[in-house]
Coordinates of C-alpha atoms in Angstrom, one line a residue:
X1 CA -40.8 -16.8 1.0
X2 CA -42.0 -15.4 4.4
X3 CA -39.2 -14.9 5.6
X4 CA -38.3 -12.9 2.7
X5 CA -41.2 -10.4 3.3
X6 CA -40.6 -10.3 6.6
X7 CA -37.2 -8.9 5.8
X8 CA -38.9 -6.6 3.1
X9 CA -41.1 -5.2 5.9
X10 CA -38.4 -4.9 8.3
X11 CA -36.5 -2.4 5.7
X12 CA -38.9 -0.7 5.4
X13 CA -40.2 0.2 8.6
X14 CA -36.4 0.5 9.9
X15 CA -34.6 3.7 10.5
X16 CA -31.4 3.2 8.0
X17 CA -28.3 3.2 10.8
X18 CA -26.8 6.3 11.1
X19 CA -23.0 6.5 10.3
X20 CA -20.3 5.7 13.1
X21 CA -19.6 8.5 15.3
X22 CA -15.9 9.6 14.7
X23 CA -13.3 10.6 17.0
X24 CA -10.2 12.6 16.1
X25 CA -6.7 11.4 18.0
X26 CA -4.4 14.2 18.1
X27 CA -1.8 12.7 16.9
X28 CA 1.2 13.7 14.5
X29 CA 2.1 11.3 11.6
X30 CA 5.2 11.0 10.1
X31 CA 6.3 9.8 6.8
X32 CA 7.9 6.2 7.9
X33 CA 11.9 6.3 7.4
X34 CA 14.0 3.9 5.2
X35 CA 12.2 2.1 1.8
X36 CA 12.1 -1.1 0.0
X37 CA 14.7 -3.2 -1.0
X38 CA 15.3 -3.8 -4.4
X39 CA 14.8 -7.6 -4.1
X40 CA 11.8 -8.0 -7.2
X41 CA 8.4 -10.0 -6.6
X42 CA 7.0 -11.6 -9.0
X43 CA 3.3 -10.5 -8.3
X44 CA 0.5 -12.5 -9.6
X45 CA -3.1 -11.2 -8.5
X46 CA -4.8 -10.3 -11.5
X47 CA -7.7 -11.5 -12.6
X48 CA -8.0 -12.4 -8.7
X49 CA -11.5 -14.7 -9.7
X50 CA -9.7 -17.4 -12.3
X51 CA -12.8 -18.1 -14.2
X52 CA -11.2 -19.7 -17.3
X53 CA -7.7 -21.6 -18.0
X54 CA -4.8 -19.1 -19.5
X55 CA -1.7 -17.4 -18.3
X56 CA -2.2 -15.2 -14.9
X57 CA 1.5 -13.7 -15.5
X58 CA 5.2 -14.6 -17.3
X59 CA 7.8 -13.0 -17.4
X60 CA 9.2 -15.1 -20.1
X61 CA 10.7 -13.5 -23.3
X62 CA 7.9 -13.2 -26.2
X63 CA 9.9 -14.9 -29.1
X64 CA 8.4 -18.2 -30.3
X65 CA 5.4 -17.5 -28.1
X66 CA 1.8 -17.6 -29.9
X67 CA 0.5 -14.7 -27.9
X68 CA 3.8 -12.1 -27.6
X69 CA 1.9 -10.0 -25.4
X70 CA 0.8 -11.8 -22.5
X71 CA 4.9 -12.5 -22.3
X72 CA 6.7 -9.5 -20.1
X73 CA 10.5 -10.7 -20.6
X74 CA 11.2 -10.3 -17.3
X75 CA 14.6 -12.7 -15.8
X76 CA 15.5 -13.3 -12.5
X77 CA 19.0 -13.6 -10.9
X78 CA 20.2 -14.1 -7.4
X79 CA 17.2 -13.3 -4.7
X80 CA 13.4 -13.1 -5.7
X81 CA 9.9 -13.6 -3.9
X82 CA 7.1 -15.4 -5.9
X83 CA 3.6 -14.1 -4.9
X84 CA 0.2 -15.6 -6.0
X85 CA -2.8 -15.1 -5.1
X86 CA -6.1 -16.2 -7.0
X87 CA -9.9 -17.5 -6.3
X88 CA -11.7 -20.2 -8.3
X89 CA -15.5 -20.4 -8.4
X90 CA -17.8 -22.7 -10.7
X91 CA -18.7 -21.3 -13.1
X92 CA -21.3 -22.2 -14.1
X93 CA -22.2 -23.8 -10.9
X94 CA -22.4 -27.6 -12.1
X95 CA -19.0 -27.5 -13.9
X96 CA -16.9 -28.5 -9.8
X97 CA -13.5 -28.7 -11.8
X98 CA -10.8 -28.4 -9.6
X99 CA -8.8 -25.5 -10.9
X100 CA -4.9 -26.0 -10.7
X101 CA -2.5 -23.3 -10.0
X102 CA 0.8 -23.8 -11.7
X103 CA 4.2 -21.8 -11.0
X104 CA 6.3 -22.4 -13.7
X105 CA 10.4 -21.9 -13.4
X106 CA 12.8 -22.2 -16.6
X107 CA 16.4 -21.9 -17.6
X108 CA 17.3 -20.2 -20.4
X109 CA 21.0 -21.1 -19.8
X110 CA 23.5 -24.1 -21.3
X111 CA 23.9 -24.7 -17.7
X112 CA 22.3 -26.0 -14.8
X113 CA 20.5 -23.7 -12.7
X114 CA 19.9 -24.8 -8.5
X115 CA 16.9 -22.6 -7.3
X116 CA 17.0 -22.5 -3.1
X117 CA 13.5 -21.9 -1.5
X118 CA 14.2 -20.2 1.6
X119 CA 11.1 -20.3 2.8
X120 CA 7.4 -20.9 1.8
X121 CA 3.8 -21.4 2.2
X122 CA 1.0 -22.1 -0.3
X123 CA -2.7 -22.5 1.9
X124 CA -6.6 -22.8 0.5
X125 CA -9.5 -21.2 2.3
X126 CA -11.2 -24.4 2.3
X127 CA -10.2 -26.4 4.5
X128 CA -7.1 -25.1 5.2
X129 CA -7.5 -21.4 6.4
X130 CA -11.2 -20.7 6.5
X131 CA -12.3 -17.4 6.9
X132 CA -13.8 -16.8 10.5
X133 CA -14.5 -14.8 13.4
X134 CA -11.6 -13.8 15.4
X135 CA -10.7 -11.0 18.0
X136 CA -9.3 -8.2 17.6
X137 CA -5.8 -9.2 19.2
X138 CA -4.8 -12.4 20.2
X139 CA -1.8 -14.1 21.3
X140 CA -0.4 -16.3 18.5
X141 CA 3.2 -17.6 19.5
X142 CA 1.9 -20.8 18.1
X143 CA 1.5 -19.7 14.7
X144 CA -2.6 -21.6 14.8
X145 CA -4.6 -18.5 15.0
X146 CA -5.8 -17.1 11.7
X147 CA -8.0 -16.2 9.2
X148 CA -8.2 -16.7 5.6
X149 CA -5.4 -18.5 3.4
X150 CA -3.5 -15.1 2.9
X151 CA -3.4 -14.8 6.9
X152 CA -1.3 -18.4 7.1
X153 CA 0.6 -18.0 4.4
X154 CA 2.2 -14.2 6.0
X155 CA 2.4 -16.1 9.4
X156 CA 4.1 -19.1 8.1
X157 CA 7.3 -16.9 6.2
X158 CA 7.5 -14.5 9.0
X159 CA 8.5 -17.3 11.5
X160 CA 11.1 -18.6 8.4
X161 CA 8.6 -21.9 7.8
X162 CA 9.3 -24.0 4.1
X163 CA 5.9 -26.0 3.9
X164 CA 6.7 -29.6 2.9
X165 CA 5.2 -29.2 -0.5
X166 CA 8.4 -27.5 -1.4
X167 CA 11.5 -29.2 -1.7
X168 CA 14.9 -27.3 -0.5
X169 CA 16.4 -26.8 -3.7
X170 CA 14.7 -27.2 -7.4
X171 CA 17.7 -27.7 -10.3
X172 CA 16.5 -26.7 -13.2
X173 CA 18.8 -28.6 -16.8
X174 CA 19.8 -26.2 -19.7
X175 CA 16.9 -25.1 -21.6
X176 CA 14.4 -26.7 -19.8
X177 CA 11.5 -25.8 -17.3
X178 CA 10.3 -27.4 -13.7
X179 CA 7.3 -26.8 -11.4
X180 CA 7.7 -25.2 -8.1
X181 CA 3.9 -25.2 -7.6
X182 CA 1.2 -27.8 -9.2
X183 CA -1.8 -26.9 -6.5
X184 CA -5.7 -27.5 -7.3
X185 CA -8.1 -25.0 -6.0
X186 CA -10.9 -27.6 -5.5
X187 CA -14.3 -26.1 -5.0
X188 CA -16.1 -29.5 -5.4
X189 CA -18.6 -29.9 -1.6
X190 CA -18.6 -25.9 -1.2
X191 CA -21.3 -24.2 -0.7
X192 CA -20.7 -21.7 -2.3
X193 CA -18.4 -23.9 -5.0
X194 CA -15.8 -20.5 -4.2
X195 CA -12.2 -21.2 -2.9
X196 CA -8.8 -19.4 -2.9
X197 CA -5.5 -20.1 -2.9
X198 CA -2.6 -17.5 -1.6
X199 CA 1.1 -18.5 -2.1
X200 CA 4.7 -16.8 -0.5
X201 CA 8.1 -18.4 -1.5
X202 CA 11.4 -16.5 -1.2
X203 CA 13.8 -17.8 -3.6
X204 CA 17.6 -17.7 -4.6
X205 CA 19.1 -19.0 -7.7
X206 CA 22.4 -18.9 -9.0
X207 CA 21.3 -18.5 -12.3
X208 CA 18.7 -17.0 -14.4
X209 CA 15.3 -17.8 -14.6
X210 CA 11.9 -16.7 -16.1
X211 CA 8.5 -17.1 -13.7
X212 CA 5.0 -17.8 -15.0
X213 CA 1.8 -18.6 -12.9
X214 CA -0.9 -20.5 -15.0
X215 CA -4.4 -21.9 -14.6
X216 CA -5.2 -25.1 -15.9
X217 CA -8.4 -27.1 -14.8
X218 CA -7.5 -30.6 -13.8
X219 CA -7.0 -33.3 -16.0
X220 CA -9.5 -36.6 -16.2
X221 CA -8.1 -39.7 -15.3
X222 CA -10.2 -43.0 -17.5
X223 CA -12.0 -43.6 -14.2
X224 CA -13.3 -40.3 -14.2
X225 CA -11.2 -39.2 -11.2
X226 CA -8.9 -36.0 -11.4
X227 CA -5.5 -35.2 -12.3
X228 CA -2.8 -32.6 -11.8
X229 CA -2.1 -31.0 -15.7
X230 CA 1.3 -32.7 -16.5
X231 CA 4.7 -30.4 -16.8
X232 CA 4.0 -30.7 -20.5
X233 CA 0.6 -29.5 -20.7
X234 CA 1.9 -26.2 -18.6
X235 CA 4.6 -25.6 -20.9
X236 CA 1.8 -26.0 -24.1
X237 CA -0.4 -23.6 -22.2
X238 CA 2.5 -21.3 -21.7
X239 CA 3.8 -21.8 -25.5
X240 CA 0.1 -21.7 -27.4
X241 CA -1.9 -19.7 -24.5
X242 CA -3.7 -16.2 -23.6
X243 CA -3.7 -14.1 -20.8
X244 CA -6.6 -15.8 -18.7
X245 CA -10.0 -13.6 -19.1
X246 CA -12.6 -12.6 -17.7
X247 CA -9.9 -9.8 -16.6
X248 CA -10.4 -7.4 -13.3
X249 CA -11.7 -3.7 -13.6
X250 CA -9.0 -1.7 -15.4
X251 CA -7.2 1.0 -13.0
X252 CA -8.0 4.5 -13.3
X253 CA -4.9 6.5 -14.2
X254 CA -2.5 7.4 -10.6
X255 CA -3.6 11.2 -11.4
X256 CA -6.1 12.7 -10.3
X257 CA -9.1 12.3 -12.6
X258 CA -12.3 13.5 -11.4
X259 CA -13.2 10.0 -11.5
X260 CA -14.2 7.1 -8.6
X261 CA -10.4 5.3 -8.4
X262 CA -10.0 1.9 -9.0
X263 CA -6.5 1.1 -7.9
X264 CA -6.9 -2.6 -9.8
X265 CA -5.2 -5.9 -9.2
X266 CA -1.6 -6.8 -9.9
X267 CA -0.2 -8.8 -12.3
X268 CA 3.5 -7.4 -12.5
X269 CA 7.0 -7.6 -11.1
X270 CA 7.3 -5.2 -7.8
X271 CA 10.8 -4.0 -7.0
X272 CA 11.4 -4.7 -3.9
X273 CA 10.5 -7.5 -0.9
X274 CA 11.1 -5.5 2.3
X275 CA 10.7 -2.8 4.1
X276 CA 13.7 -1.7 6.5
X277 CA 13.2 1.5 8.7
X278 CA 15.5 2.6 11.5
X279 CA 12.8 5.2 13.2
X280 CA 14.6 8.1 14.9
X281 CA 14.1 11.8 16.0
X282 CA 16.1 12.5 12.9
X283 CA 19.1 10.9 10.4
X284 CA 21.1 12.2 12.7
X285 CA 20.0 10.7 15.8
X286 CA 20.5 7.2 17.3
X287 CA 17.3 7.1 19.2
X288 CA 13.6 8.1 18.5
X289 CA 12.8 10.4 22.1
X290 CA 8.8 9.2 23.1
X291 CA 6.0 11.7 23.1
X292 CA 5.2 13.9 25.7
X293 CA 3.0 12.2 28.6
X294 CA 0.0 12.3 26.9
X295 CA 0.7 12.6 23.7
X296 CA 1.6 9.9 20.8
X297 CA 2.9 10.1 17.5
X298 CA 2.3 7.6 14.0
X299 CA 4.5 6.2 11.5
X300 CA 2.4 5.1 8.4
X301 CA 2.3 1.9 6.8
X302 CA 1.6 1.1 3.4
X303 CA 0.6 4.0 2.4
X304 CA -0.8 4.7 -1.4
X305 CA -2.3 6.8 -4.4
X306 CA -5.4 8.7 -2.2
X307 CA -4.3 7.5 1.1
X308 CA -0.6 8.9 2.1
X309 CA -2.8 10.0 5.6
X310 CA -0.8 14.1 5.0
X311 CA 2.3 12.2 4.9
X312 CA 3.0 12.6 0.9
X313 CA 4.2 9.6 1.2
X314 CA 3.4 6.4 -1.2
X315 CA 4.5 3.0 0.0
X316 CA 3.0 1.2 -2.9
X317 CA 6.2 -0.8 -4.6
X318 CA 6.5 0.6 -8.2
X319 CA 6.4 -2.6 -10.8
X320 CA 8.9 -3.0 -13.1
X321 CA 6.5 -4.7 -16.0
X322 CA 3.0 -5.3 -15.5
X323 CA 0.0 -6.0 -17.8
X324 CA -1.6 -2.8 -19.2
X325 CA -5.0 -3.0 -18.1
X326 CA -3.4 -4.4 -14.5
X327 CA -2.8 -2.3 -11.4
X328 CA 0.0 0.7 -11.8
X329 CA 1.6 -0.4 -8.9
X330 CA 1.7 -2.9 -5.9
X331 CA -1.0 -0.9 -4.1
X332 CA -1.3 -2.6 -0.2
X333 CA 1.7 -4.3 -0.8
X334 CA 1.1 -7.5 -0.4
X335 CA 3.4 -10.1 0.7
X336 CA 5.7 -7.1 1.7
X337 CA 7.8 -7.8 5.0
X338 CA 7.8 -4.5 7.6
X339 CA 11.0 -4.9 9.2
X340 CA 10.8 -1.3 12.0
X341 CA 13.2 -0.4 14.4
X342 CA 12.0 1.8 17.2
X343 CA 15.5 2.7 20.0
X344 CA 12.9 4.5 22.0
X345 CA 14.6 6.9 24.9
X346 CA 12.6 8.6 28.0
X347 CA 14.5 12.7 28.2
X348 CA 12.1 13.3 30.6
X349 CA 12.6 13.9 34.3
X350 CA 9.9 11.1 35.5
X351 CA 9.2 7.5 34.4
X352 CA 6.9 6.9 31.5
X353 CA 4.5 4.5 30.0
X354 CA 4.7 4.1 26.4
X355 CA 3.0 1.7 24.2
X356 CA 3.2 0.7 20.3
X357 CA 0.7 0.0 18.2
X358 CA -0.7 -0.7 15.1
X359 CA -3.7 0.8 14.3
X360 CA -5.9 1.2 11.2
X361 CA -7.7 5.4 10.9
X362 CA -10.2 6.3 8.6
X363 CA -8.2 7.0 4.8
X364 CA -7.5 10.2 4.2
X365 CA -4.6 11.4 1.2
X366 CA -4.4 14.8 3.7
X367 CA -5.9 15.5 7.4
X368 CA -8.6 17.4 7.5
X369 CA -8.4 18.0 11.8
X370 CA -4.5 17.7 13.1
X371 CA -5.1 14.0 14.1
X372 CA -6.4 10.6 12.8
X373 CA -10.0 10.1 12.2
X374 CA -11.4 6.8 14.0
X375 CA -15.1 4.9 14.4
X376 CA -16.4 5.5 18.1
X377 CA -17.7 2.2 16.9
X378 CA -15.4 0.3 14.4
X379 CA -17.3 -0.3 10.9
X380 CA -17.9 -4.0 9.6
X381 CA -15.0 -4.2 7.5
X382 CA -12.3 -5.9 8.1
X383 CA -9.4 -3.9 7.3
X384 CA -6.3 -5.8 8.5
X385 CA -6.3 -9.4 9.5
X386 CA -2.6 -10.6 9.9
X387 CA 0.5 -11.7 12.6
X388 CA 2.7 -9.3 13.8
X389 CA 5.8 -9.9 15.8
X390 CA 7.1 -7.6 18.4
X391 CA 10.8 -8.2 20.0
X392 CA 12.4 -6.1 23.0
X393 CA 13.3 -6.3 26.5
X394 CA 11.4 -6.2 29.4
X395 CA 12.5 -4.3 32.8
X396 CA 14.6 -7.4 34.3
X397 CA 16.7 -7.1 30.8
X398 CA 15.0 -10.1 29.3
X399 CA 14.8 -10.6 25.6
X400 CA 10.6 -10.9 24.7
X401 CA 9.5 -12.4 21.4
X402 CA 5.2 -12.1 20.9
X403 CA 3.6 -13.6 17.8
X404 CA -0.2 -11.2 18.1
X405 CA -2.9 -11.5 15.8
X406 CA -4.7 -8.2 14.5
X407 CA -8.3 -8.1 13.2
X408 CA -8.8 -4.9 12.8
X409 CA -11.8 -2.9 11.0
X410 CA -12.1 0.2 9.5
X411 CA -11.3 3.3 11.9
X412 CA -10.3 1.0 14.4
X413 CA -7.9 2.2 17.2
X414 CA -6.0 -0.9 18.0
X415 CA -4.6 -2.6 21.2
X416 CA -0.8 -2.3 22.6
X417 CA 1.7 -4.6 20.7
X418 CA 3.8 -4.3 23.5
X419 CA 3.3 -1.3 26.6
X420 CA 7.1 -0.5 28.3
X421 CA 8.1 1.6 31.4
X422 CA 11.3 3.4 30.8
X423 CA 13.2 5.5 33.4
X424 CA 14.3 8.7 33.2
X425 CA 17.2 8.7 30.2
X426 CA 16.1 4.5 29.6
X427 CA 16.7 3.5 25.9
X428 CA 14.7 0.3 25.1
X429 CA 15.2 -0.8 21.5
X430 CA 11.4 -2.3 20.1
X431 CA 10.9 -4.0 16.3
X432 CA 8.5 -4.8 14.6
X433 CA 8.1 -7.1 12.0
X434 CA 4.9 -8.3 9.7
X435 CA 4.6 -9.0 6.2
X436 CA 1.7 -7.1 4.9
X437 CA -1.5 -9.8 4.4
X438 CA -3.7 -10.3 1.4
X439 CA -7.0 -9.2 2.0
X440 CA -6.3 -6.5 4.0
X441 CA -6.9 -2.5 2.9
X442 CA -4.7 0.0 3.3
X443 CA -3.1 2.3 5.1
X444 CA -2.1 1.4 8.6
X445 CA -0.1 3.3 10.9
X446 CA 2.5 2.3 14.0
X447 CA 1.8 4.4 16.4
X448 CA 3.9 5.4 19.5
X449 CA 2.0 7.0 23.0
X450 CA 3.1 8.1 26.2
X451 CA 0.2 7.8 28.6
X452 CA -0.5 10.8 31.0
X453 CA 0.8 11.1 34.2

């Protein structure tokens, strides 16, 4: 109790903090070339707090199912990316059910389907990714730096990892269903009981399927111990169930309204897995010339409704069905892969320094100075927290792979990925590759500066 009013007293004889000075870059930025792929992602992130059992998202046909609406009759064929993403919390605080995260895969065929997983990664917060401090950019060839479950997971598939919870191939009989995640979100010793799960897996099949992610809570064994819900009670869930509720804020229409936006949470199919851009001076060229000594240009990154930073651009992949009171499209992107190519080339007369980095500007939809807007003093929040890898070679010709881990707040500048000294008329070919993290808040931008001479 005394040290609650001493807090009260302190607040009020405090000063509120005055905003972050801002600083203006001068610095161009582009709409970044290329788009996505049409390789769909089944995107389950809505309700993001799973407070009750129910269907998060299918994709199965509505016939013969109690509730035809929470069905989106959605199949998959050939290549496909399974993204979940959800947070259990007791509720109320006695009930410590572990809640279980099912992805459910079926074949609607009279033949046998064999589904490959190319690669995946399914991590907790607690204890396997913990959110905690890190710095702003650290070296992480190892793939052990990182923060938050999300974080892992985008680390994990952008080195090509399959977790061992996965087998290599799934082979699904005719007509019939099989479980490519059965996962509890314990919360059971927490303090708070609040935990999250995030989930990547990049599949092929050579057949088609339907996808649904469910939430069940765990089964009680007769000595009072847990259980994982059985294939049968998903496939009753999936038959008899609703779409889980409480349900995240509804979105606000992607026109302008007059009104605060709320962008909302996913719960769709996204077309399209990855990102390719071949950045040039134009779709002519075969090189991208750098900025003047002194000067530096951006690319943007996941750019959206409100936030295209002047570019007009919107990165957010469109969704090809989604729940109606669900987000309108994949805004941030998550679980999107960045693949940029930067063939950088010196035309000046003199040697140059140039760096590329990725850094995180205040949002703007258009610039109000000619440059981005950043914190003197970065704010609290954490606006980016994931691995990027950065490939090129290094002035003895010598191929250079770095794994770096970002934190970056809001308005924050952001260190070199990789700094290069090129020679009058060098060409030095730099990519960069990240798959865009949950948790994180968009937009980004890769930028490219020459420092002064």
């Amino acid at each position: 109790m005394l040290n609650l009013l001493l807090s009260f007293l302190l607040a009020q004889t405090t000063p509120p903090a005055p905003p972050p000075a801002e600083v203006v870059q001068p610095q161009q930025v582009r709409p970044l070339p290329g788009r996505l792929d049409s390789i769909p992602t089944f995107n389950s992130n809505s309700p993001e707090l799973v407070l009750n059992e129910g269907i998060l998202l299918s994709t199965f046909p509505a016939a013969g199912k109690k509730v035809p609406s929470a069905h989106l009759n959605f199949p998959f064929r050939g290549r496909f990316d399974v993204f979940a993403h959800h947070v259990a919390k007791a509720e109320p605080p006695e009930n410590l059910r572990s809640l279980y995260l099912g992805i459910l895969l079926h074949n609607p065929t009279s033949q046998p389907v064999r589904v490959n997983v190319l690669q995946g990664a399914s991590y907790l917060s607690q204890p396997d990714a913990p959110f905690i401090e890190l710095p702003a950019f650290s070296q992480n060839n190892l793939g052990n730096v990182f923060a938050g479950p999300g974080d892992r997971v985008m680390s994990d598939i952008l080195r090509g990892r399959r977790q061992n919870i996965f087998p290599a191939q799934i082979v699904i009989p005719p007509g019939q269903s099989q479980m490519l995640l059965n996962q509890p979100i314990p919360v059971k010793g927490l303090t708070p009981p609040l935990n999250g799960r995030s989930t990547l897996v990049r599949l092929q099949s050579n057949g088609t399927v339907y996808v649904a992610s469910l939430a069940l809570f765990a089964r009680t064994n007769p000595d009072g111990s847990e259980r994982a819900p059985t294939l049968a009670e998903w496939q009753n869930l999936l038959d008899n169930g609703d779409v889980s509720s409480p349900r995240d804020k509804t979105p606000t229409p992607l026109e302008e309204t007059g009104k605060p936006r709320v962008y909302g949470r996913v719960a769709g199919v996204g077309d399209g897995a990855q990102w390719r851009a071949f950045i040039v001076d134009n779709p002519k060229a075969k090189f991208l010339t750098i900025p003047q000594p002194g000067q530096a240009f951006s690319y943007a990154l996941s750019t959206l409704h409100g936030g295209t930073l002047g570019t007009g651009q919107i990165q957010s992949a469109r969704l090809l069905v989604r729940y109606p009171d669900t987000a309108y499209r994949a805004h941030g992107n998550y679980g999107i892969q960045y693949s940029l190519k930067l063939p950088l080339y010196n035309s000046s007369p003199q040697s140059q320094t140039v760096s590329v980095s990725v850094q995180t500007p205040i949002k703007e939809d258009q610039l109000t100075q000619p440059g981005l807007r950043f914190f003197t003093t970065p704010a609290r929040q954490v606006f980016f927290r994931g691995t990027v890898r950065v490939r090129y070679r290094d002035e003895q010709g010598k191929s250079q792979t770095r794994f770096i881990h970002l934190v970056q707040r809001r308005g924050q500048p952001g260190e070199p990925l990789a700094t290069l000294n090129l020679k009058t008329g060098d060409r030095r070919l730099v990519e960069v590759d990240f798959l865009y993290p949950p948790d994180a808040t968009p937009p980004q931008v890769l930028t490219v500066a020459t420092q002064a001479n």
